[in-house]
Coordinates of C-alpha atoms in Angstrom, one line a residue:
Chain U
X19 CA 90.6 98.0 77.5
X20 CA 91.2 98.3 81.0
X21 CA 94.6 98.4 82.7
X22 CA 93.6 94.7 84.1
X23 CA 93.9 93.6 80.3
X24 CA 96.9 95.7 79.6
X25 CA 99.0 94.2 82.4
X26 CA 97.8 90.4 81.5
X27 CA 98.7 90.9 78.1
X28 CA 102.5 92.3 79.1
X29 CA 102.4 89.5 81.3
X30 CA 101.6 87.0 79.1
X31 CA 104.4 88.5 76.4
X32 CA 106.8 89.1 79.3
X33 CA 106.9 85.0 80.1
X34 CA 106.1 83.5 77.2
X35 CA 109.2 85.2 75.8
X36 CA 111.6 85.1 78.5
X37 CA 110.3 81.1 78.8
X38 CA 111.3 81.1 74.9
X39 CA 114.7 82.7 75.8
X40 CA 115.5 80.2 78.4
X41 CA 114.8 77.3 76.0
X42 CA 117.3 79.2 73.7
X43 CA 120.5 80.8 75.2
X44 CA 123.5 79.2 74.7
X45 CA 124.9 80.6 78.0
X46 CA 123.7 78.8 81.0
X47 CA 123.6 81.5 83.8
X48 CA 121.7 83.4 80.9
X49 CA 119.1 80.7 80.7
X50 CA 118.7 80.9 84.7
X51 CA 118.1 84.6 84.5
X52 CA 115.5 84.6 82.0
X53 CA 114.0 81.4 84.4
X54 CA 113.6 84.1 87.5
X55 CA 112.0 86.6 85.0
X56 CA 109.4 83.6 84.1
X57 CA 108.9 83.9 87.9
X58 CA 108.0 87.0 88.6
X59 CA 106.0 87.1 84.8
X60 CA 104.3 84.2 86.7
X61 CA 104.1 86.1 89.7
X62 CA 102.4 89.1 88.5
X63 CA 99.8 86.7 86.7
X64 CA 99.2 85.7 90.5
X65 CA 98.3 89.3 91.6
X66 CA 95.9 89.7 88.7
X67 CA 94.1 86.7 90.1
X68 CA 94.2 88.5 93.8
X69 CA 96.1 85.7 94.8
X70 CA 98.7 87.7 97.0
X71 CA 99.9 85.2 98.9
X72 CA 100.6 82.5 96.3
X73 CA 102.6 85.8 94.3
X74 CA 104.5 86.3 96.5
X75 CA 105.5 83.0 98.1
X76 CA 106.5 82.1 94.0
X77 CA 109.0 85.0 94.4
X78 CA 110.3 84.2 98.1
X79 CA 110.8 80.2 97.3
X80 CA 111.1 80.0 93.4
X81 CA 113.0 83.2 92.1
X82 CA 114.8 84.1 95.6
X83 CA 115.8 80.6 96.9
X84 CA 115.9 77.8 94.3
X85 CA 117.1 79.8 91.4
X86 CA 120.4 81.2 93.4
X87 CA 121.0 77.9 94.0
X88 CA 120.8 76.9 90.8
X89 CA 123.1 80.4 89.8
X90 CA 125.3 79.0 92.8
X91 CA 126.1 75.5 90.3
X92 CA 126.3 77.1 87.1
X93 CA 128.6 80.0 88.1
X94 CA 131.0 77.3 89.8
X95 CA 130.9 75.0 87.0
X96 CA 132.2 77.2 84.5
X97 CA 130.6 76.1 81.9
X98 CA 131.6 77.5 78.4
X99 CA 130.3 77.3 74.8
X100 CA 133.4 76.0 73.8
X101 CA 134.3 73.5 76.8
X102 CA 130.9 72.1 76.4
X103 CA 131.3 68.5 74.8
X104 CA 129.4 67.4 71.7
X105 CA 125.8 65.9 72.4
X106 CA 125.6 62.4 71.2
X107 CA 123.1 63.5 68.0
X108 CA 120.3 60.6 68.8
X109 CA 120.4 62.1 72.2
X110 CA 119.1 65.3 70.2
X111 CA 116.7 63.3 68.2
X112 CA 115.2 61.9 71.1
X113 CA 114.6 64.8 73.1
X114 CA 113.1 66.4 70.4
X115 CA 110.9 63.3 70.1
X116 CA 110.3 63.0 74.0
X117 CA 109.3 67.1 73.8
X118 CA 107.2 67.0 70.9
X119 CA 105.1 63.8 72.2
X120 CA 104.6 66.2 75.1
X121 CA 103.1 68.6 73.3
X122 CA 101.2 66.5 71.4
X123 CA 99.0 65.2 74.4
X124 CA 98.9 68.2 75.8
X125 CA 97.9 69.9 73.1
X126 CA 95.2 66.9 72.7
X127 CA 94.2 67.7 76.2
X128 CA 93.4 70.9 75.8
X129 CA 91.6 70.6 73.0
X130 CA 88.7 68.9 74.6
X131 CA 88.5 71.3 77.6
X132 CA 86.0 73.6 78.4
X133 CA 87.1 76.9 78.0
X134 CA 84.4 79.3 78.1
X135 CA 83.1 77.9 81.1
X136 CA 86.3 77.7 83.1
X137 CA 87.0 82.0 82.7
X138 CA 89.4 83.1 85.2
X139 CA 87.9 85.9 87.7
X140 CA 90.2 88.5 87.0
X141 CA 90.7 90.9 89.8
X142 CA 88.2 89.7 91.9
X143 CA 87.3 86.5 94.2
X144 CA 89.1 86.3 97.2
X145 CA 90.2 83.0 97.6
X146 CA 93.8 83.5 97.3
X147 CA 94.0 86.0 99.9
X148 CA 96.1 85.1 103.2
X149 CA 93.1 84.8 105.6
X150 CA 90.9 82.8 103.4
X151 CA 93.9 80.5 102.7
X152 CA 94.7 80.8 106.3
X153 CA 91.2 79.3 107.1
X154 CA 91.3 76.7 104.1
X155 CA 95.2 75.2 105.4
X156 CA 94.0 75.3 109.4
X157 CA 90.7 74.2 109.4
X158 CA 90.2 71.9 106.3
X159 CA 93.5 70.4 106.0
X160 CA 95.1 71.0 109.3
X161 CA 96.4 67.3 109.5
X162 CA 98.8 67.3 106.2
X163 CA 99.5 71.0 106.6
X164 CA 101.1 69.8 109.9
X165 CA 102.5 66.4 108.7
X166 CA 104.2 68.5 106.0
X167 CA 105.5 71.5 108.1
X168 CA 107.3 69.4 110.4
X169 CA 109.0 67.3 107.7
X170 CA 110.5 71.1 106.6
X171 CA 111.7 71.6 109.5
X172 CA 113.2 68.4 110.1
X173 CA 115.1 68.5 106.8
X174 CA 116.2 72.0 108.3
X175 CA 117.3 70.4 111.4
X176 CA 119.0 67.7 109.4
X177 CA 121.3 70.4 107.5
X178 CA 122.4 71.6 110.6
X179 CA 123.2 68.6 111.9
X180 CA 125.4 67.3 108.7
X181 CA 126.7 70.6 108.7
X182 CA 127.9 70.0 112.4
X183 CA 130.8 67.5 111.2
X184 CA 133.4 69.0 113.5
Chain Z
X27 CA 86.7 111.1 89.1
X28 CA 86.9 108.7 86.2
X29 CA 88.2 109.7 82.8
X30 CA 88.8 107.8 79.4
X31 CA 91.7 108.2 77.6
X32 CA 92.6 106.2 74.9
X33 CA 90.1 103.8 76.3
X34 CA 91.4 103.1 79.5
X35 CA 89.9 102.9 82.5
X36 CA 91.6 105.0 85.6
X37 CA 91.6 107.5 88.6
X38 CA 94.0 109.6 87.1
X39 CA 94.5 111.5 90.3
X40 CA 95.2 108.7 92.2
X41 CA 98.3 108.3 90.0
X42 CA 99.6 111.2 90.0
X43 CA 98.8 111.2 93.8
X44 CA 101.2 108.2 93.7
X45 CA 104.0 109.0 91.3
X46 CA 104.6 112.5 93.5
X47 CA 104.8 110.1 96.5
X48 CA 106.9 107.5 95.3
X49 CA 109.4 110.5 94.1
X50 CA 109.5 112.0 97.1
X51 CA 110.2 108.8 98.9
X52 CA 112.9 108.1 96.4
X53 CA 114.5 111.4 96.3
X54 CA 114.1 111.4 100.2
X55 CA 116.0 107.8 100.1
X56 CA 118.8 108.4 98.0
X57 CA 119.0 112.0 100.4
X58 CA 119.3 110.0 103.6
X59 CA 121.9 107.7 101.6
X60 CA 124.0 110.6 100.7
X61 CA 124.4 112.3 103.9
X62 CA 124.7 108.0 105.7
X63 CA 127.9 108.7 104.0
X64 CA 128.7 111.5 105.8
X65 CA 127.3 110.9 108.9
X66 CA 129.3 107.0 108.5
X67 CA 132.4 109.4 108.2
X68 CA 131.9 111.6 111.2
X69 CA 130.5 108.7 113.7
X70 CA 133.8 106.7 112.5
X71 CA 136.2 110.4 113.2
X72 CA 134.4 111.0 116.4
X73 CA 134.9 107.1 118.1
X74 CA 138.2 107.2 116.7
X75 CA 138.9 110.7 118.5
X76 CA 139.6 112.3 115.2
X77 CA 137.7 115.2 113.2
X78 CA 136.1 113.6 110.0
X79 CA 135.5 115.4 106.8
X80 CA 135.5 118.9 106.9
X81 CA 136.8 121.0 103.8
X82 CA 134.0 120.9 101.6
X83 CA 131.4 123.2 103.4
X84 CA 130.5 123.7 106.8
X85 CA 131.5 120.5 109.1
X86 CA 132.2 118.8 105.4
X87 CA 128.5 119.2 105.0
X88 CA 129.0 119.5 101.3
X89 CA 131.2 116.3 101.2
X90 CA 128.6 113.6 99.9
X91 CA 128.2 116.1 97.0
X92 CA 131.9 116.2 96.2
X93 CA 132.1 112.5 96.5
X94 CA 129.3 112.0 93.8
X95 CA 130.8 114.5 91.6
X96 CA 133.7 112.7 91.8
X97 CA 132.8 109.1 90.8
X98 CA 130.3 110.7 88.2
X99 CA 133.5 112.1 86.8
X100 CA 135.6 109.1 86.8
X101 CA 136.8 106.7 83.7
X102 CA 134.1 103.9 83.2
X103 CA 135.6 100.5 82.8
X104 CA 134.3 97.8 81.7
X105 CA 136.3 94.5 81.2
X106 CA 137.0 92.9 78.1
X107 CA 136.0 89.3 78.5
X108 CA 132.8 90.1 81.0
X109 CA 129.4 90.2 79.8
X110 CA 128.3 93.5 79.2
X111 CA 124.6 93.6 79.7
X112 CA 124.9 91.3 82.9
X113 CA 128.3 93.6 84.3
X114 CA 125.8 97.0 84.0
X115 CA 122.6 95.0 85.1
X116 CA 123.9 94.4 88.4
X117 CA 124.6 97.5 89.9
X118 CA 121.2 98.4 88.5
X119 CA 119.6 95.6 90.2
X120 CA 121.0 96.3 93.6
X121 CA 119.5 99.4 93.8
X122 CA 116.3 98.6 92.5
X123 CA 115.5 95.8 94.9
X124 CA 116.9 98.5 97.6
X125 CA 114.6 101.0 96.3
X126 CA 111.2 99.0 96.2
X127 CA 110.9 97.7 99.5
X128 CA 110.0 101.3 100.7
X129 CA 106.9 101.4 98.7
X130 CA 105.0 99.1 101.9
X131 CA 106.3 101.1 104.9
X132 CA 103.8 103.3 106.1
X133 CA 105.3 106.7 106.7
X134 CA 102.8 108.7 108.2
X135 CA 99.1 108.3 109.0
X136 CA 97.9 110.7 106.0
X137 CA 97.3 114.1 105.1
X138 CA 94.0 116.0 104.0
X139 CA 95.5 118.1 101.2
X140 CA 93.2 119.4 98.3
X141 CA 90.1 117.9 99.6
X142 CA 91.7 114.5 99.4
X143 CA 92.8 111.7 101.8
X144 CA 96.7 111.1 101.2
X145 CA 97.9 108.5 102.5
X146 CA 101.6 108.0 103.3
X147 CA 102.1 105.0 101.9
X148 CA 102.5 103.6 98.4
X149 CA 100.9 100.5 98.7
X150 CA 98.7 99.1 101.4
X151 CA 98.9 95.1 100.6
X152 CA 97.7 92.6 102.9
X153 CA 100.9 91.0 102.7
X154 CA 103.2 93.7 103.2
X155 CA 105.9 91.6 105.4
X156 CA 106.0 88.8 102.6
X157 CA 106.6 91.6 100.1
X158 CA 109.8 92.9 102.0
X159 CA 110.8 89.3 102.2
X160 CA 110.2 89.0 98.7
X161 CA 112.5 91.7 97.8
X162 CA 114.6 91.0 99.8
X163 CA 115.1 87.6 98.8
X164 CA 115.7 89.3 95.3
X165 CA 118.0 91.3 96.4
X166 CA 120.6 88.5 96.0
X167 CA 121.0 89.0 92.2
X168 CA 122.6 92.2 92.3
X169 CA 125.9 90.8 94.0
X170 CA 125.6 87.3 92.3
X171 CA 125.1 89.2 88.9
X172 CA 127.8 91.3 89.4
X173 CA 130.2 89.1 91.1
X174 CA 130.0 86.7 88.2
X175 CA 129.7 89.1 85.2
X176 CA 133.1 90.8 86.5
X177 CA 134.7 87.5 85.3
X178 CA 137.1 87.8 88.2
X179 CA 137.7 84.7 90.6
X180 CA 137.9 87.0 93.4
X181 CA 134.5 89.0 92.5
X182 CA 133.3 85.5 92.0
X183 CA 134.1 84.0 95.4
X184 CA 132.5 87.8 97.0
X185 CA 129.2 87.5 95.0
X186 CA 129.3 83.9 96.6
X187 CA 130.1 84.5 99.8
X188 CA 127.7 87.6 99.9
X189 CA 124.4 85.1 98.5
X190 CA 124.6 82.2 100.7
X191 CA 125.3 84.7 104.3
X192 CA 121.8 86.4 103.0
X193 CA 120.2 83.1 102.0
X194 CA 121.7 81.9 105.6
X195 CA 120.2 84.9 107.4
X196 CA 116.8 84.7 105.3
X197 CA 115.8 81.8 107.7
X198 CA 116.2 83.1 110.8
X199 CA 114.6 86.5 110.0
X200 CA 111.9 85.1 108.5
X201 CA 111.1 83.1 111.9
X202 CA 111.4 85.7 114.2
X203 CA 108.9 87.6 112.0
X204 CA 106.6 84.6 112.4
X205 CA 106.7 85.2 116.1
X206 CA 105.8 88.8 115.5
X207 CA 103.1 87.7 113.4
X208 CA 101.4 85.5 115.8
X209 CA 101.0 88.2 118.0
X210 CA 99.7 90.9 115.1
X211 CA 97.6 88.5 113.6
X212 CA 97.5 90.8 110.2
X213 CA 100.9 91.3 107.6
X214 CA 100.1 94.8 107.0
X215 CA 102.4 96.9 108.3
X216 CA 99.6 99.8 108.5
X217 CA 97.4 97.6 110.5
X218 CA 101.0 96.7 112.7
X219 CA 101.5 100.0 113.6
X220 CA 97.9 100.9 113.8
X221 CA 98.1 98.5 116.8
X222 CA 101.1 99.4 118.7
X223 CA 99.8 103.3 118.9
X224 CA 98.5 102.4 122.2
X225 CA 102.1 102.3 123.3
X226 CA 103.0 98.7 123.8
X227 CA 105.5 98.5 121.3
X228 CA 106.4 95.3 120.4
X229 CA 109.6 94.8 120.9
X230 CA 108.5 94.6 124.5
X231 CA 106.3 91.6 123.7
X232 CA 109.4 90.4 121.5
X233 CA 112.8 91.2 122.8
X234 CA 114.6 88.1 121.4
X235 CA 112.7 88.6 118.2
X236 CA 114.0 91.9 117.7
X237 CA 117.4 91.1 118.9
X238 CA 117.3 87.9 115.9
X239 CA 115.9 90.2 113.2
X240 CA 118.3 93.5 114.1
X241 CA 121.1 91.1 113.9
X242 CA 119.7 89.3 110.5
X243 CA 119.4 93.0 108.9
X244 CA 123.1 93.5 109.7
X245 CA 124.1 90.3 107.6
X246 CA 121.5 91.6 104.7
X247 CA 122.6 94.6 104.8
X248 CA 126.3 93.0 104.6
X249 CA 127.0 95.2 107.3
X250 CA 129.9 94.9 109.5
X251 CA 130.9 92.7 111.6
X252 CA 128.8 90.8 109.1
X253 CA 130.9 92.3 105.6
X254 CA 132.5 89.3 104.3
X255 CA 131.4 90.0 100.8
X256 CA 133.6 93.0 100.6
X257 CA 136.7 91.5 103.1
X258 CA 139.3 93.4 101.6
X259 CA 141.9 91.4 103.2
X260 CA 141.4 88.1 101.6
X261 CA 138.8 89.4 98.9
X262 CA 140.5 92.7 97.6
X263 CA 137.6 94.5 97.1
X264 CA 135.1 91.8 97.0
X265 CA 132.1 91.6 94.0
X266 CA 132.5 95.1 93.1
X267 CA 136.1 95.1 92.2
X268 CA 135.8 95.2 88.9
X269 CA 133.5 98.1 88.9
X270 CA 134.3 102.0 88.8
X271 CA 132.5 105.1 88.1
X272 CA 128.8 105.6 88.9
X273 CA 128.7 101.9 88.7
X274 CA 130.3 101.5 91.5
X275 CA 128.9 104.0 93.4
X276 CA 125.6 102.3 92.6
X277 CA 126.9 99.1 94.7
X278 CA 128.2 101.4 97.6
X279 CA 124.8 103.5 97.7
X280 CA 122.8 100.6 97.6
X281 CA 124.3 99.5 100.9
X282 CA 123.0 102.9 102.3
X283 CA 119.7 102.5 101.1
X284 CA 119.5 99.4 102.2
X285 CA 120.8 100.5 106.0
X286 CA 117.5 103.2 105.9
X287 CA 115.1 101.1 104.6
X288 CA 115.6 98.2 107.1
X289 CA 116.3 100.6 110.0
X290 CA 112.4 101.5 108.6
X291 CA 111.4 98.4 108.7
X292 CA 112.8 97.6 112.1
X293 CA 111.2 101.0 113.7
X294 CA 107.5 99.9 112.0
X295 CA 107.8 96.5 112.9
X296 CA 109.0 96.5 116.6
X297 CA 109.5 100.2 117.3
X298 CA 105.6 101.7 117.0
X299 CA 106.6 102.9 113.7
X300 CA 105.0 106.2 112.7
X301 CA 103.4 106.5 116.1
X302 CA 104.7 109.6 118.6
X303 CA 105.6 108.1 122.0
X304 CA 103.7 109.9 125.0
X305 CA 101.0 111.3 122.8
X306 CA 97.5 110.4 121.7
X307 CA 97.3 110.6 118.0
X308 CA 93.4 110.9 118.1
X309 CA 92.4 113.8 120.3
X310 CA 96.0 115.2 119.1
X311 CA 94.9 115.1 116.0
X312 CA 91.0 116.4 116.7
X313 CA 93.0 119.7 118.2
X314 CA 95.5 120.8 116.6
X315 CA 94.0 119.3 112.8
X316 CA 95.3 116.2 110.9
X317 CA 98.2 117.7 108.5
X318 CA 100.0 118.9 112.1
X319 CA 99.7 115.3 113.5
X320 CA 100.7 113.7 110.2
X321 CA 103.8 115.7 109.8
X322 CA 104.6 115.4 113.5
X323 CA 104.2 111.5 112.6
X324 CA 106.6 111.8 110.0
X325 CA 109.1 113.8 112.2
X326 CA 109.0 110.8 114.8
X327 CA 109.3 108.4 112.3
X328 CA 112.8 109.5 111.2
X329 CA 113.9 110.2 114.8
X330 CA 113.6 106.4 115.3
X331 CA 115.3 105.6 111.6
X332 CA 118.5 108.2 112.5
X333 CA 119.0 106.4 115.5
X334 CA 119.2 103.0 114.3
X335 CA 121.5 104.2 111.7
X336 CA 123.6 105.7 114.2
X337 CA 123.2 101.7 115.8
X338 CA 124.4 100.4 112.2
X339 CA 127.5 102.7 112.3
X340 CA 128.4 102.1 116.1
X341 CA 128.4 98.8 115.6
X342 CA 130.8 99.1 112.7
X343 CA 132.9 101.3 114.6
X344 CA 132.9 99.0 117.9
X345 CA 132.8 95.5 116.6
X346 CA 135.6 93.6 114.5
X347 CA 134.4 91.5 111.1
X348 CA 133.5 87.8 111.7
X349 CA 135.7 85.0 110.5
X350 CA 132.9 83.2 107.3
X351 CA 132.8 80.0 109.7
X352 CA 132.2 82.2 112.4
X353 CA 129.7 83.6 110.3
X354 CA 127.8 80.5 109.5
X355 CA 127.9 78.6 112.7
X356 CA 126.2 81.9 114.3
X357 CA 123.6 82.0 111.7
X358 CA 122.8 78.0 111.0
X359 CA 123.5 77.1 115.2
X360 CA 122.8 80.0 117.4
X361 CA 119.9 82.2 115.5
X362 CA 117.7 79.4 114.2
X363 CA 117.5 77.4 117.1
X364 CA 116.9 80.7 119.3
X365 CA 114.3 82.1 116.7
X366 CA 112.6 78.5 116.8
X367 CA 112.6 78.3 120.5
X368 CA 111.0 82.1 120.3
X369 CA 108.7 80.7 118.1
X370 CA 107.3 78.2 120.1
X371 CA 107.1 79.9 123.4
X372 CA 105.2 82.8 121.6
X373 CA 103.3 80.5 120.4
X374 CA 102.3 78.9 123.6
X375 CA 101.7 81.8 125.5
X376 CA 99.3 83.1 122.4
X377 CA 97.2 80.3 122.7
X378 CA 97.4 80.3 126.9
X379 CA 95.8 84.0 126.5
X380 CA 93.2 82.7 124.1
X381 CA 92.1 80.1 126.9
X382 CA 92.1 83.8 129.4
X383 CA 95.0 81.9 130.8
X384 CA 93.9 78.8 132.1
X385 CA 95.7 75.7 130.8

């Protein structure tokens, strides 16, 4: 066993557990926590691959921007076991349905795939590295890279601009 | 040099090669942190025209030591109604995400020790800026963490304050580093100091990009005049109220090791890093052997680090806090738009030299 296969496999209990725990905490902010350590689970999944780039950006965007808003909300809401109102129970049945049907066709999906043929390359290929993405982004898809930069920054621009009420 | 223990597959020596360096650059860290303290202490005494510490040892030498002792031996408290795990998680976290970023700064060419090439720095990556932004951007969790788990509205309103003036900040480094990267054209920071050992630093190619990011790693670093977090006049004490002991001391080191680590970063980045001004490294190194250079490197290295900790603490000294509007308006209206506009005029002039300056 190589350390490749030791890390994937404390990877692969690392976010398969914490992804459990976020399903299952009673506590909100608790649930968000164990979300960011999905994330960097995720993440480290990513470097396996040699996909440095996409690792990292998970962390920067995922784990370090949209999850402190998300702490942001559920730190200001307050939200307690005991102020938290009753679910309507259908509600519960149906979600459970709604989940389970998920899983079901997913599950079906799967089932049919190829999987001995469709391997990862672990630790090798070079794809995912920052000049070959580089390349791919500025030479093959240079038009909706650009198209989608500037809508970015224009939704940047636009929160200045709301922010500017004054 | 391949062994098998237990079945696994690795260069032994090259861990342990490893693990001695990243415990020097820890101890070395959490050194530089302790005596920031002091030297915090004496700056402050000497603009204010007063003497600083100097009871314990020579010139208060021994003061950071005394200081330690003392919050070591302090009453831990921890509140009732907090979360436990969450309230000693956060001061835990805070140092950890000041620790790691060190691991991509290159500190030194390398040293032939032991017939083997050691380099000076944990972990060449091919994306070492993205990794410090990474961190960084982690780095957040400590002061929301503990803000929140102190179940105290004005820890609460701190750890607040303190996230979204780092989230705010976040931007406008992270453009100004894109500026730096169109000129570098690699996110190593090896490679990035590699190419300024000709002596064009690049804080002459980008003054108004160093002048956005040193002012960005003031808010991180929830420096003054950029300390809202910890405004003790509306705040108290800010997100580490509740905390005392070690625990506390954890927070307040942290902010140390955060000041050394990004004065790193800023001396690798736009300051030639581990490269001795006036000097050239190769024939240096052919005459007088490699470990003399390399240690030389180091030495010059630090020179640039002390002095823009002595920056951090001037400032401090010199330059009121900001009012949190004050704050944001600076941030969201004056350093994006000024990092954008760097942006684009690096940009064009990048592409002009690409054409050999013909439009």
């Amino acid at each position: 066993m190589g350390i490749t296969q030791i890390l994937f496999w404390v990877l692969s209990i690392l976010a398969l557990l914490s992804a459990i725990l976020v399903v299952i905490s009673k506590n909100p902010v608790h649930s968000v926590l164990w979300l960011i350590a999905v994330f960097i689970a995720i993440s480290g999944h990513y470097i396996l691959l040699n996909a440095q780039f996409l690792a990292i950006v998970n962390l920067i965007v995922y784990a370090g921007a949209i999850m402190v808003l998300f702490l942001f909300v559920f730190m200001l809401m307050n939200l307690n076991s005991d102020t938290e109102p009753q679910k309507n129970k259908w509600l519960k049945i149906a979600g459970v349905v709604a989940g389970g049907s998920l899983l079901l066709v997913l599950v079906a999906a799967l089932k049919q795939a190829d999987m001995k043929g469709q391997l990862a390359e672990m630790n090798k290929g070079d794809i995912g590295l920052i000049k070959n993405l580089g390349m791919v982004l500025f030479q093959d898809y240079v038009v909706p890279f650009e198209i989608s930069s500037v809508l970015f920054l224009s939704a940047m621009v636009g929160v200045v601009v709301i922010g500017k009420k004054d | 040099m391949y062994s098998t223990l237990l079945s696994i597959n690795f260069d032994w020596l090259l861990l342990i090669e490893k693990a001695v360096l990243i415990a020097i650059i820890i101890s070395v860290s959490l050194l530089v942190a302790m005596y920031e303290t002091w030297g915090e202490r004496k700056v402050a005494a000497f603009m204010q025209d007063r003497r600083g510490p100097n009871r314990a040892g020579p010139g208060g030498l021994f003061q950071p030591l005394a200081d330690g002792l003392k919050l070591f031996a302090k009453e831990e408290i921890i509140p009732n109604s907090s979360n436990r795990f969450l309230f000693v998680l956060g001061p835990g976290l805070a140092m950890l995400t000041a620790m790691m970023t060190s691991a991509v700064v290159p500190w030194g060419s390398h040293f032939d020790l032991f017939g083997r090439h050691i380099s000076l720095q944990i972990a060449d990556i091919n994306i070492g800026i993205l990794y410090i932004f990474g961190v960084v951007s982690m780095g957040v969790y400590g002061i929301m963490i503990g803000g929140w788990a102190s179940n105290n509205k004005f820890s609460l309103l701190a750890a607040i304050r303190g996230a979204s003036q780092i989230i705010s900040y976040e931007l406008a480094m992270g453009i100004s580093i894109i500026a730096l990267l169109m000129i570098t054209g690699s996110l190593s920071l090896k490679t990035i100091v590699e190419q300024q050992q000709t002596g064009h630093y690049y804080v002459l190619l980008q003054p108004l990009g160093f002048l956005i990011f040193l002012i960005c790693a003031f808010a991180e670093c929830n420096r003054t005049p950029f300390d809202l977090s910890e405004a003790e006049n509306e705040l108290n004490f800010g997100y580490h109220q509740e905390y005392s002991s070690m625990k506390l001391g954890f927070y307040l080191f942290a902010e140390y090791v955060n000041m050394f680590i990004s004065s790193a970063v800023m001396a690798t980045l736009y300051w030639g890093g581990y490269d001795v001004p006036f000097l050239n490294d190769a024939t240096f190194g052919q005459a007088h052997g490699q470990n003399l250079l390399a240690t030389l490197q180091v030495v010059s290295l630090f020179v640039k680090i002390v002095a823009f900790i002595f920056f951090f603490m001037w400032v401090r000294w010199t330059i009121p806090r900001f009012r949190y509007d004050q704050l944001m308006k600076l941030g969201w209206k004056v350093l994006i738009p000024l990092a954008l506009f760097n942006m684009l005029v690096t940009g064009f002039l990048v592409l002009l030299k690409q054409n050999h300056w013909h439009f």
